[in-house]
Coordinates of C-alpha atoms and ligand atoms in Angstrom, one line a residue:
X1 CA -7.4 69.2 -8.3
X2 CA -8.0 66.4 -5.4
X3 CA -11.7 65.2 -4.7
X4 CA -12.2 62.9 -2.0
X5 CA -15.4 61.3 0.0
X6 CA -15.0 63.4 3.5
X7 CA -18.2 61.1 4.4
X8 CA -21.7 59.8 4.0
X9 CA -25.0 58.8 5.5
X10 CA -25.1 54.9 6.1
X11 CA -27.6 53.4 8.0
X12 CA -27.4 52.7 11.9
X13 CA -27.3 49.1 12.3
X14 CA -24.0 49.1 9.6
X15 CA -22.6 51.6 12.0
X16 CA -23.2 50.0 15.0
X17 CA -22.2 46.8 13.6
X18 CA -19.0 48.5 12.3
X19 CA -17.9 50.5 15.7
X20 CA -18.4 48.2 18.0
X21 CA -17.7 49.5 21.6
X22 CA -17.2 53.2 19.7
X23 CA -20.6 53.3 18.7
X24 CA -20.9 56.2 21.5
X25 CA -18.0 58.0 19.7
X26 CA -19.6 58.0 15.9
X27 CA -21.1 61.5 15.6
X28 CA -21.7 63.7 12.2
X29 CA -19.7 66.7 14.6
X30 CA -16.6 65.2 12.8
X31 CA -17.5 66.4 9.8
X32 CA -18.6 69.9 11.3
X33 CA -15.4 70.3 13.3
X34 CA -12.9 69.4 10.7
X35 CA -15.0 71.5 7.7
X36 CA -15.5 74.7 10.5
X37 CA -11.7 74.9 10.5
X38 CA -11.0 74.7 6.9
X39 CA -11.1 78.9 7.0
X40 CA -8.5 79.5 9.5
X41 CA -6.4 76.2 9.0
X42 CA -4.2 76.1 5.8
X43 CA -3.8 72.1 6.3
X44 CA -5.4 69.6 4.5
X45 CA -8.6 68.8 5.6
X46 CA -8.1 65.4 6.0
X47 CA -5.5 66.0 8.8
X48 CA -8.5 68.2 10.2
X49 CA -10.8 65.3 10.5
X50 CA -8.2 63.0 11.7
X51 CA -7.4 65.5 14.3
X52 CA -11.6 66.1 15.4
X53 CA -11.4 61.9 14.6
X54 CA -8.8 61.7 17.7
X55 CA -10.4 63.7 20.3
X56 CA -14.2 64.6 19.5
X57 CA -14.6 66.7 23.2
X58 CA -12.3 69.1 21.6
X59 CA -13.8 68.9 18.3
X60 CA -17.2 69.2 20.0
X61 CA -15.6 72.4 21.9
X62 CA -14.7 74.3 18.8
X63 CA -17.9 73.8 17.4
X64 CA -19.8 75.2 20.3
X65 CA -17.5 78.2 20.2
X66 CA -17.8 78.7 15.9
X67 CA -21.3 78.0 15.6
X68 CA -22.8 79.4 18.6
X69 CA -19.7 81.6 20.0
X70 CA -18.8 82.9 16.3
X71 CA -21.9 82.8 15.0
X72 CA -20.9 80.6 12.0
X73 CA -23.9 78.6 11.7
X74 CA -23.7 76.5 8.4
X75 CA -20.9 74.9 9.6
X76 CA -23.3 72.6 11.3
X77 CA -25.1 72.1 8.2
X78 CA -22.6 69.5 7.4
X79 CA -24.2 67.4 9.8
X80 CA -27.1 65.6 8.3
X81 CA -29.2 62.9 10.3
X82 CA -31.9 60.6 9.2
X83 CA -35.2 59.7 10.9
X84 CA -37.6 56.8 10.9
X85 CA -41.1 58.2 12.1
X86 CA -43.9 56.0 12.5
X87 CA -47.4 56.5 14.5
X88 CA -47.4 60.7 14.1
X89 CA -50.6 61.7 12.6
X90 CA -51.2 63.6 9.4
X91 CA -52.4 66.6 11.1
X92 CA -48.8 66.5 12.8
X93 CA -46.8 65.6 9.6
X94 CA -48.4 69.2 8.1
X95 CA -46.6 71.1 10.6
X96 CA -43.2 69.0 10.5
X97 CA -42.8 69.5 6.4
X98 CA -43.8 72.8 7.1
X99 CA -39.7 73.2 7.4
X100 CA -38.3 73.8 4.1
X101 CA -34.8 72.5 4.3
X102 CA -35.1 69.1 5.0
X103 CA -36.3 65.7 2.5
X104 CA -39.0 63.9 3.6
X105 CA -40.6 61.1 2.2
X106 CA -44.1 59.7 3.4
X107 CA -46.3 56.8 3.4
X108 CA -48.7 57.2 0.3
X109 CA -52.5 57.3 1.1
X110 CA -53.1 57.1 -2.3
X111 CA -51.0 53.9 -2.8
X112 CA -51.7 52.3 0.3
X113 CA -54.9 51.0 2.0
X114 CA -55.8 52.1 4.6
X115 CA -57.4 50.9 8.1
X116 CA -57.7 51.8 11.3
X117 CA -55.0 53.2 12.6
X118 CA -55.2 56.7 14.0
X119 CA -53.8 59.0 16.5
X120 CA -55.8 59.7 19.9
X121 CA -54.6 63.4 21.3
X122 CA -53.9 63.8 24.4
X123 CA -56.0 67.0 24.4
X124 CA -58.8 65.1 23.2
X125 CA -58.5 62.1 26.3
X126 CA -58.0 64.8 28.8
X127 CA -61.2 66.4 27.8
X128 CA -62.6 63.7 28.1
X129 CA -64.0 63.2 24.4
X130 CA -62.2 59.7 23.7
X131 CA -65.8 57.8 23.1
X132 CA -66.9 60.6 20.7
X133 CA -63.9 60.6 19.1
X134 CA -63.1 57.3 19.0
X135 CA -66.7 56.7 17.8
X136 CA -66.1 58.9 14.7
X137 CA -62.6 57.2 14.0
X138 CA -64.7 54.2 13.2
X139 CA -67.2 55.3 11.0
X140 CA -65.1 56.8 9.0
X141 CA -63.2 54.0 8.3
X142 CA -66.2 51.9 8.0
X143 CA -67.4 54.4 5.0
X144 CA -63.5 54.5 3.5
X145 CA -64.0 50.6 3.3
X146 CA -67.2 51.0 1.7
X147 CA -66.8 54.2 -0.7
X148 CA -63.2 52.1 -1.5
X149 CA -65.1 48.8 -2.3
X150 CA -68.1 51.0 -4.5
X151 CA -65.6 52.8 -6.6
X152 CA -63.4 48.9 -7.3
X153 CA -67.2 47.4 -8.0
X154 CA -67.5 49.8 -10.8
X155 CA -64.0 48.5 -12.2
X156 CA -62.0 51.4 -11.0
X157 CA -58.3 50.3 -10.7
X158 CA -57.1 49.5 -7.1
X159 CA -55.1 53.1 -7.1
X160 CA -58.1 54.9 -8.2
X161 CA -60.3 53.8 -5.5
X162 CA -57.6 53.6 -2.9
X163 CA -57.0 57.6 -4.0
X164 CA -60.4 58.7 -3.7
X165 CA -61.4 56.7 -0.7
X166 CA -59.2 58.2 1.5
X167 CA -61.0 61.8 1.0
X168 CA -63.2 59.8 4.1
X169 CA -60.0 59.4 6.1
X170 CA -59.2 62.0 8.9
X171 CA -56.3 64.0 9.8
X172 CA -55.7 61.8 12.9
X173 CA -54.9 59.2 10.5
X174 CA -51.3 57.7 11.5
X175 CA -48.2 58.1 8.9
X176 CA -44.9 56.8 8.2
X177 CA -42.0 58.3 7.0
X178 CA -38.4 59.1 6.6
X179 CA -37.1 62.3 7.2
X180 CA -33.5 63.6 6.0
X181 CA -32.3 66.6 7.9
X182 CA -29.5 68.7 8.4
X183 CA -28.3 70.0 12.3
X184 CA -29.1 73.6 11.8
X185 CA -32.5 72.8 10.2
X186 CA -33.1 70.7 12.9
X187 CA -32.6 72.5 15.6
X188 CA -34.6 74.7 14.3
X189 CA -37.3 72.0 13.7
X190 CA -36.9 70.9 17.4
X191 CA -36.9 74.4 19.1
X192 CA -40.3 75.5 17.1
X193 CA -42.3 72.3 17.6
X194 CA -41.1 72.7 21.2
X195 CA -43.1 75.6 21.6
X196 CA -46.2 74.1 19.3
X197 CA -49.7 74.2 20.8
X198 CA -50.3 70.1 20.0
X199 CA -49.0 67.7 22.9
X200 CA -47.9 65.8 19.7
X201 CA -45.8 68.2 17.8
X202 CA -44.1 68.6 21.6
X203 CA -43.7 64.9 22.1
X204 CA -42.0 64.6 18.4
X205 CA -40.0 67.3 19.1
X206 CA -38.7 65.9 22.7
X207 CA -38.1 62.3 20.6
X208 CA -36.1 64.2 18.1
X209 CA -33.8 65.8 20.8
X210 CA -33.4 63.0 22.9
X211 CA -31.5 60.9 20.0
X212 CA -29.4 64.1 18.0
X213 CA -28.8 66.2 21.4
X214 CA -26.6 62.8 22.6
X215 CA -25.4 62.0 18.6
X216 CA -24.6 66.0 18.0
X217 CA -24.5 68.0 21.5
X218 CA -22.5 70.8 20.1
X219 CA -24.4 71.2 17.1
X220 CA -28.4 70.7 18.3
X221 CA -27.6 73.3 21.3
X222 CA -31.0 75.1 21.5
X223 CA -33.9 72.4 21.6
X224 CA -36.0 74.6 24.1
X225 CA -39.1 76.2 23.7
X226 CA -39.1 80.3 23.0
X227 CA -41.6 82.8 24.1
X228 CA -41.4 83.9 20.7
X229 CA -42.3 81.2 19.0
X230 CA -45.1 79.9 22.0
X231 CA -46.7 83.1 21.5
X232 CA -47.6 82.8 17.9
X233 CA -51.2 81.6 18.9
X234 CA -52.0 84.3 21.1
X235 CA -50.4 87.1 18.6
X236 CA -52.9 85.5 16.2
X237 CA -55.5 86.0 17.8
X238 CA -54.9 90.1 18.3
X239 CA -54.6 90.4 14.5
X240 CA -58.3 88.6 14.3
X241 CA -59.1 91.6 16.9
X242 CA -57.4 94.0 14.9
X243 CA -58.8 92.8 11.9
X244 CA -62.1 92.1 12.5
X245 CA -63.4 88.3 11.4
X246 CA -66.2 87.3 8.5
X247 CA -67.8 84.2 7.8
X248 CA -66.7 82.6 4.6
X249 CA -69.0 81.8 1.9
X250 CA -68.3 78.2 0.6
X251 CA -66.4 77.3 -2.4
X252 CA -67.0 74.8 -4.9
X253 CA -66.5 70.6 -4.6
X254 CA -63.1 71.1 -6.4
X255 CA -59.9 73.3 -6.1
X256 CA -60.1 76.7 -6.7
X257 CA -57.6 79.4 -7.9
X258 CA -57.1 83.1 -7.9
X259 CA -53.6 84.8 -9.6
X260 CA -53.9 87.8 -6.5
X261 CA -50.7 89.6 -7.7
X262 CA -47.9 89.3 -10.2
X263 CA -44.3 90.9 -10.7
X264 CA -45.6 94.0 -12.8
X265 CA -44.6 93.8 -16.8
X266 CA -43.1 90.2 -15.8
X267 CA -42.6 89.5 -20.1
X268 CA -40.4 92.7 -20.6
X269 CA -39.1 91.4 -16.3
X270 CA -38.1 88.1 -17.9
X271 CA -36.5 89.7 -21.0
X272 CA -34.5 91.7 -19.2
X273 CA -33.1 89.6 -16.6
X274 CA -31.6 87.4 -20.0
X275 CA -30.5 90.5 -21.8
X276 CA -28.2 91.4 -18.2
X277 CA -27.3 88.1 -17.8
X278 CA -26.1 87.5 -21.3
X279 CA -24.7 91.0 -22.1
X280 CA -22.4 93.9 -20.3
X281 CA -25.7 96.3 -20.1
X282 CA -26.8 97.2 -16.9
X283 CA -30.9 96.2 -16.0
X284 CA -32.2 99.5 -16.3
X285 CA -30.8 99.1 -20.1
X286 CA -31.6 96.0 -20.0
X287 CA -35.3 96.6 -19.1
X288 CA -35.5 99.3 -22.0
X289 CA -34.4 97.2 -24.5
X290 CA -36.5 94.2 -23.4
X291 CA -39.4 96.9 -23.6
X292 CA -38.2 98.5 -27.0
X293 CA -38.0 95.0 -29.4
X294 CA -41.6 94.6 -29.0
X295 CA -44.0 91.4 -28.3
X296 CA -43.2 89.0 -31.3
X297 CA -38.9 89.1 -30.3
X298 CA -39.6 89.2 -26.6
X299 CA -41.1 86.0 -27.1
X300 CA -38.6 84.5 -29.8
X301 CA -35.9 86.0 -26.9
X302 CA -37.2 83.7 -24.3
X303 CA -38.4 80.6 -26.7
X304 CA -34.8 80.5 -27.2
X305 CA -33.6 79.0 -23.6
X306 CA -36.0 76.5 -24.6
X307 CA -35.0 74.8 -28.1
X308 CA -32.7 71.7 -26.3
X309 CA -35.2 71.6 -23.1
X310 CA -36.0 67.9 -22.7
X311 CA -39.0 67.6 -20.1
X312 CA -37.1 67.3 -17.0
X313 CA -35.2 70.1 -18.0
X314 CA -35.7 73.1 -15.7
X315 CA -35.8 76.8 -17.1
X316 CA -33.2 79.3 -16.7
X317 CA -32.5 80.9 -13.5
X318 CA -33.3 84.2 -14.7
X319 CA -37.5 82.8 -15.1
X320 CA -36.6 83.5 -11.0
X321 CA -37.4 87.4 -11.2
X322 CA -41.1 86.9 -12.2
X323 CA -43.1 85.9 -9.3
X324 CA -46.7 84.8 -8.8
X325 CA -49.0 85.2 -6.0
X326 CA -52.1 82.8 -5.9
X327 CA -54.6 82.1 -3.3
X328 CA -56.5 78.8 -3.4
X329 CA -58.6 76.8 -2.0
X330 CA -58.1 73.2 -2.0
X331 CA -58.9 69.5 0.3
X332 CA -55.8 68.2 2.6
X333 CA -55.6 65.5 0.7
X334 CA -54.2 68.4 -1.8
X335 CA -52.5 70.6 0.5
X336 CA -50.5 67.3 1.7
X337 CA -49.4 67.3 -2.2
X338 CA -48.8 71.2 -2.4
X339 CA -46.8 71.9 0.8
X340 CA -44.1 69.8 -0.6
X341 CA -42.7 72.5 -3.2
X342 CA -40.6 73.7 -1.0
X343 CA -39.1 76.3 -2.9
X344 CA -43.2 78.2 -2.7
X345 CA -43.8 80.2 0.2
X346 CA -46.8 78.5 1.3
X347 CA -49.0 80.6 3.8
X348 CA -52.4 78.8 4.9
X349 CA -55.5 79.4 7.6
X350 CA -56.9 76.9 9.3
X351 CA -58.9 74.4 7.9
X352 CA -62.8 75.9 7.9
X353 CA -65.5 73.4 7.3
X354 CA -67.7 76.5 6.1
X355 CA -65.8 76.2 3.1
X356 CA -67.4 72.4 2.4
X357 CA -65.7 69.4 0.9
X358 CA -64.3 68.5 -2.3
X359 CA -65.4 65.5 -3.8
X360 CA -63.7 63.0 -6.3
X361 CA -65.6 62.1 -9.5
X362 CA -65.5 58.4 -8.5
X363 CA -67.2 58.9 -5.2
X364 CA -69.8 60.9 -7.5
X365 CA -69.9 58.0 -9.8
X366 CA -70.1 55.2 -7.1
X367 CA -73.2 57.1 -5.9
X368 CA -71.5 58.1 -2.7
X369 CA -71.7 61.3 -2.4
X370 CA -74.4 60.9 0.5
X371 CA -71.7 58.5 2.5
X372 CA -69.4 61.3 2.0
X373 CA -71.8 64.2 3.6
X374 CA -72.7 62.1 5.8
X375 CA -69.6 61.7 7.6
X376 CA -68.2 65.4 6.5
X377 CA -71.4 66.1 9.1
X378 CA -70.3 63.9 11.9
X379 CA -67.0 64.7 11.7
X380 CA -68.2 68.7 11.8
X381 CA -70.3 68.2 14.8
X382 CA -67.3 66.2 16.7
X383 CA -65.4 69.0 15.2
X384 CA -67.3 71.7 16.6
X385 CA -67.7 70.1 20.0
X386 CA -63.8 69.4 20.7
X387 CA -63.7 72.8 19.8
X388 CA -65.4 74.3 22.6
X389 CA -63.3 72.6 24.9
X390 CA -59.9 72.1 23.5
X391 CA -59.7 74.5 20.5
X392 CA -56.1 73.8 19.3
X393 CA -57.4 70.2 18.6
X394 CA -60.4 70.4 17.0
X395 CA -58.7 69.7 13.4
X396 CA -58.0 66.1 14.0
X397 CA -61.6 65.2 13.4
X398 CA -61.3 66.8 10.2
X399 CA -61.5 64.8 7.5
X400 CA -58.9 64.6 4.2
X401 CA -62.0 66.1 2.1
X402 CA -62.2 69.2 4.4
X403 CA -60.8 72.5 2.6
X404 CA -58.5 75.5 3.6
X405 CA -57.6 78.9 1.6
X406 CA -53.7 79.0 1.0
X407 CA -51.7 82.1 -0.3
X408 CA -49.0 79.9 -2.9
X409 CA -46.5 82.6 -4.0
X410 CA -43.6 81.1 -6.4
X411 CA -41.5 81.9 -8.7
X412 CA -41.8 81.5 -12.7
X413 CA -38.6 78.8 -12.6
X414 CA -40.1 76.7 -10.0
X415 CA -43.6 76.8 -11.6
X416 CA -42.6 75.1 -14.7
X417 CA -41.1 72.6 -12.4
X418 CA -44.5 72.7 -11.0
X419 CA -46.7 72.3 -13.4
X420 CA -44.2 69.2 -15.1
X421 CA -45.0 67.3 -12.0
X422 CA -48.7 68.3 -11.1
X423 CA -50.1 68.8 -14.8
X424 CA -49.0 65.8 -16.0
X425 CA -51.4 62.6 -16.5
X426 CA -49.8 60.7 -13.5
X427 CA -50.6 63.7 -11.1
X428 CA -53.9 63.4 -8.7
X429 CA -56.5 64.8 -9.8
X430 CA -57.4 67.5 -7.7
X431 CA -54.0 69.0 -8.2
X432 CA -53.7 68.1 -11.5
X433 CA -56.6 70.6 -11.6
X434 CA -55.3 72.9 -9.6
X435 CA -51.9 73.4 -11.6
X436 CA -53.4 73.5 -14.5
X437 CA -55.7 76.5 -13.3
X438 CA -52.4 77.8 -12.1
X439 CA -51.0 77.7 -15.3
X440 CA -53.7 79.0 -17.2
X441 CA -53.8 82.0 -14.8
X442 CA -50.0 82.1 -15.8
X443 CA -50.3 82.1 -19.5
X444 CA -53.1 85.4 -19.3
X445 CA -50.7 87.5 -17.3
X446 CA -47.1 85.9 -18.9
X447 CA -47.8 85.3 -22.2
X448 CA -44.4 84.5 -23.6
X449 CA -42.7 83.9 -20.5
X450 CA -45.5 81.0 -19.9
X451 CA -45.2 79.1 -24.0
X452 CA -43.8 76.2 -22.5
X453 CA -45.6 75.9 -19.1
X454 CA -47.6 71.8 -19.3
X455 CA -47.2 68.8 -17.7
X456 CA -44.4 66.2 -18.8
X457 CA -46.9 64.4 -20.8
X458 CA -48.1 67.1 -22.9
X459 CA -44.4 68.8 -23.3
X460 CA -43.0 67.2 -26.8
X461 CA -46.2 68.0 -28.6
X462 CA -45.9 71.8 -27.1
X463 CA -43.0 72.1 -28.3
X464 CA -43.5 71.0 -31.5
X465 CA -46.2 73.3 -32.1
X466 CA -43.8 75.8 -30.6
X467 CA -40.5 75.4 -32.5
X468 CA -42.1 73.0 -35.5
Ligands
LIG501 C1 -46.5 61.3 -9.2 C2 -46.0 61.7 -7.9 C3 -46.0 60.8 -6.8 C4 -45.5 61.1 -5.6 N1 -45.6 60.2 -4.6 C5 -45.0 60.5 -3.4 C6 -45.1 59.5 -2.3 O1 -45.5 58.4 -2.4 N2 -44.5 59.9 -1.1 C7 -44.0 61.1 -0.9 O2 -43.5 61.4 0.2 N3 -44.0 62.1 -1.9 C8 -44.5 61.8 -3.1 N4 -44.4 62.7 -4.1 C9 -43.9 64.1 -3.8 C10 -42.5 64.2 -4.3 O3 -41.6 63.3 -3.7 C11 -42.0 65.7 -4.1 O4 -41.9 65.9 -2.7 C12 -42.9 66.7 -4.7 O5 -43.3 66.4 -6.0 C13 -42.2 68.1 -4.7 O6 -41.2 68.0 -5.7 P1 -39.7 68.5 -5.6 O7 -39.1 67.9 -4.3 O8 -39.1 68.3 -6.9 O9 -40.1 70.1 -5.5 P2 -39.6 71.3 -4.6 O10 -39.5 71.0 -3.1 O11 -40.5 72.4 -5.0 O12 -38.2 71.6 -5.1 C14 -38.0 72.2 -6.4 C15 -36.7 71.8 -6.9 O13 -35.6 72.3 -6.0 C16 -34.6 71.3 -5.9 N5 -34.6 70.9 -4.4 C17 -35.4 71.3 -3.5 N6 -34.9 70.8 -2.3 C18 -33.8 70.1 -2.6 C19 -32.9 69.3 -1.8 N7 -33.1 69.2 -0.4 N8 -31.9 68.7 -2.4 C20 -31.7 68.8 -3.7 N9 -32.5 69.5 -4.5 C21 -33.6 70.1 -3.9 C22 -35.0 70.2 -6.8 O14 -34.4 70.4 -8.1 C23 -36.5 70.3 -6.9 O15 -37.0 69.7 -8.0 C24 -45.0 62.4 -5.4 C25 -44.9 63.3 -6.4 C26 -45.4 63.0 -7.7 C27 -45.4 64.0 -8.8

């Protein structure tokens, strides 16, 4: 056996220290090229890469005609880029983590203070709302400064107030942060934002081409716009036809949770999918079986993929056959938290200010609740008035408290993973509630699949009780 480093990510100013006058020539195609050949070459590929090293035209040339010409597309998931974004507003970052396959990691509003730094639309300066909006900006960072200072003044930690403030902060609130992406994903990324309704989605999009379409030409080769995906808002808009609209009645102050629909017998489902994994029967046997030993060895059958688990261990990949379907109802400032499971198919409407505002127990407690209506209401009007003018804009005045419904589907597997990260005493509190709702929704419907379904902090004590 022979493993060897083929390459990695270093940062820019290394590599441009390091090439020198090649700097033009340094491109992640390399990589592609020599890796796209490794099925139809029988040479090491090593002398592959030196060959793409020597002449990147040509290497650029044969990935044009196996990614795009063959079809082979994963080859250019060997390319992987890393971006620096700065100034891109929250309501923009939603969209851009909306893609699944790449890393991202953001500037904390709940470790960082904020101030006054937010995005102006373009849609919003051509419709000549930039006072009113502008005018909103500041009040709501006037009232973040004082709902931040109330909840320090009654000895709340720095965090604490820092994390609750911000539910005054609004989506056009500027963010940082690092995204790690491979070519095909990106491309992807580039060609979808391309088409999006915001000015600022486009303008990222545009920015993201103009450095990988010269870095990776062969591999980013479809940055443009579609009519498929540009029509997406205008499609939606015949299903609200179709489907008729109605008002919705508002929720609570704090997350909500409904379990909509589960994989069907999902203890025996579990059972099963370990019997065929671990004997020679087939799953129809399988599923008989996992029926016929009853509740009481179902349970022992499951419990025991779980006697070594440490915390950060996950569960088996068979827990993968049982899926959940939830619909919930949570602030952005806990949709910002739960669109990053990527592995959850996350399907969301629009942000509706019928459904009110949640409201953190230290805002209650600092006697802010007014502060926080109070601006909820500005920000609804300005809300309601871009809206009539430039719809597709309207939710930057939002603010982090406002609520949307989201359909969360996800697997068994990845919400044990789930709940070890968002039941856990470090997680924030609104989705710290929300998991653990999740989970106890769980635990009706998938009693034994479910015994070991906590936070980290609660886990050894669970288990103890479970296995003595
Ligand atoms: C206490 C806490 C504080 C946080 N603070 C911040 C913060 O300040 N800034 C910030 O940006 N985020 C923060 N996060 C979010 C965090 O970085 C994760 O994005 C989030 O918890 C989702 O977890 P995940 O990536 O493990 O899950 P998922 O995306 O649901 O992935 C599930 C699992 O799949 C695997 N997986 C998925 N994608 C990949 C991949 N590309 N490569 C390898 N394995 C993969 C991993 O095993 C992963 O655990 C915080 C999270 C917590 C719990």
């Amino acid at each position: 056996m022979k493993v060897r480093l083929g390459g990695y990510n270093i940062d820019t100013k290394t590599i441009r220290e390091l090439a020198g006058d090649r700097y033009a020539d340094m491109t992640p195609e390399i990589i592609s090229a020599s890796y796209a050949r490794i099925s139809r070459d029988p040479r090491d590929v090593g002398l592959l890469r030196d060959e793409a090293r020597k002449d990147v035209e040509k290497a650029r040339k044969s990935n044009r005609a196996i990614v795009f010409g063959l079809g082979h597309s994963s080859i250019a998931e060997h390319a992987v880029f890393n971006f620096d974004v700065m100034g891109i507003s929250r309501l923009a970052v939603e969209s851009v983590e909306h893609f699944r396959l790449a890393s991202f990691t953001e500037k904390s509003q709940r470790y960082i203070r904020l101030g006054r730094d937010f995005v102006v639309p373009e849609e919003i300066s051509k419709a000549g709302m930039k006072r009113d909006f502008k005018g909103l900006m500041r009040e709501l960072s006037d009232a973040y400064q004082i709902v931040y200072e109330s909840i320090r003044a009654l000895g709340a930690e720095d965090e604490t107030a820092k994390e609750d403030a911000r539910y005054l902060m609004p989506l056009a609130t500027t963010a940082q942060f690092g995204m790690t992406v491979n070519a095909r994903e990106l491309e992807y990324m580039i060609s979808r934002l391309a088409s999006h309704p915001l000015a600022e989605l486009r303008e990222f999009a545009s920015r993201l081409y103009g450095v990988a379409g010269r870095i990776a030409p062969s591999l980013v080769k479809y940055p443009d716009p579609t009519e498929y995906f540009k029509a997406v808002p205008s499609v939606r808009n015949e299903i609200r036809e179709i489907a008729g609209n109605k008002k919705s009645s508002p929720g609570g102050d704090g997350p909500s949770a409904i379990l909509v629909d589960v994989t069907p017998d999902p203890d025996t489902r579990l059972a099963a999918a370990l019997i065929f994994a671990s004997t020679d029967m087939g799953h129809s046997e399988s599923m008989r079986r996992a029926a016929k030993i009853g509740k009481r060895r179902r349970t022992d059958l499951i419990a025991s993929t779980m006697k070594t688990m440490k915390p950060h261990d996950s569960v088996w990949r068979e827990f993968e056959n049982v899926r959940l379907l939830y619909e919930v109802i949570v602030s952005s400032s806990c949709f910002a938290q739960l669109k990053r499971h990527r592995m959850a198919t996350i399907i969301t409407q629009d942000y509706l200010p019928s459904l009110g505002i949640s409201i953190p127990d230290s805002v209650r407690k600092a006697g802010q609740v007014g502060l926080l209506r109070e601006v909820a209401s500005t920000s609804g009007r300005v809300y309601r008035k871009i809206s009539s003018r430039v719809e597709k804009a309207r939710d930057y005045a939002l603010l982090n408290a406002h609520r949307r419904r989201v359909l969360f589907e996800i697997n068994l597997r990845e919400l044990y993973h789930f709940s070890r990260l968002r039941s856990d005493i470090h997680a924030q509190w609104e989705i710290r509630q929300l998991s653990d709702m999740m989970c106890d929704l769980a635990a009706e419907m998938i009693p034994s699949g479910s015994i070991l379904l906590c936070g980290k902090d609660s886990f050894d004590q669970r288990k103890k009780d479970l296995f003595g």
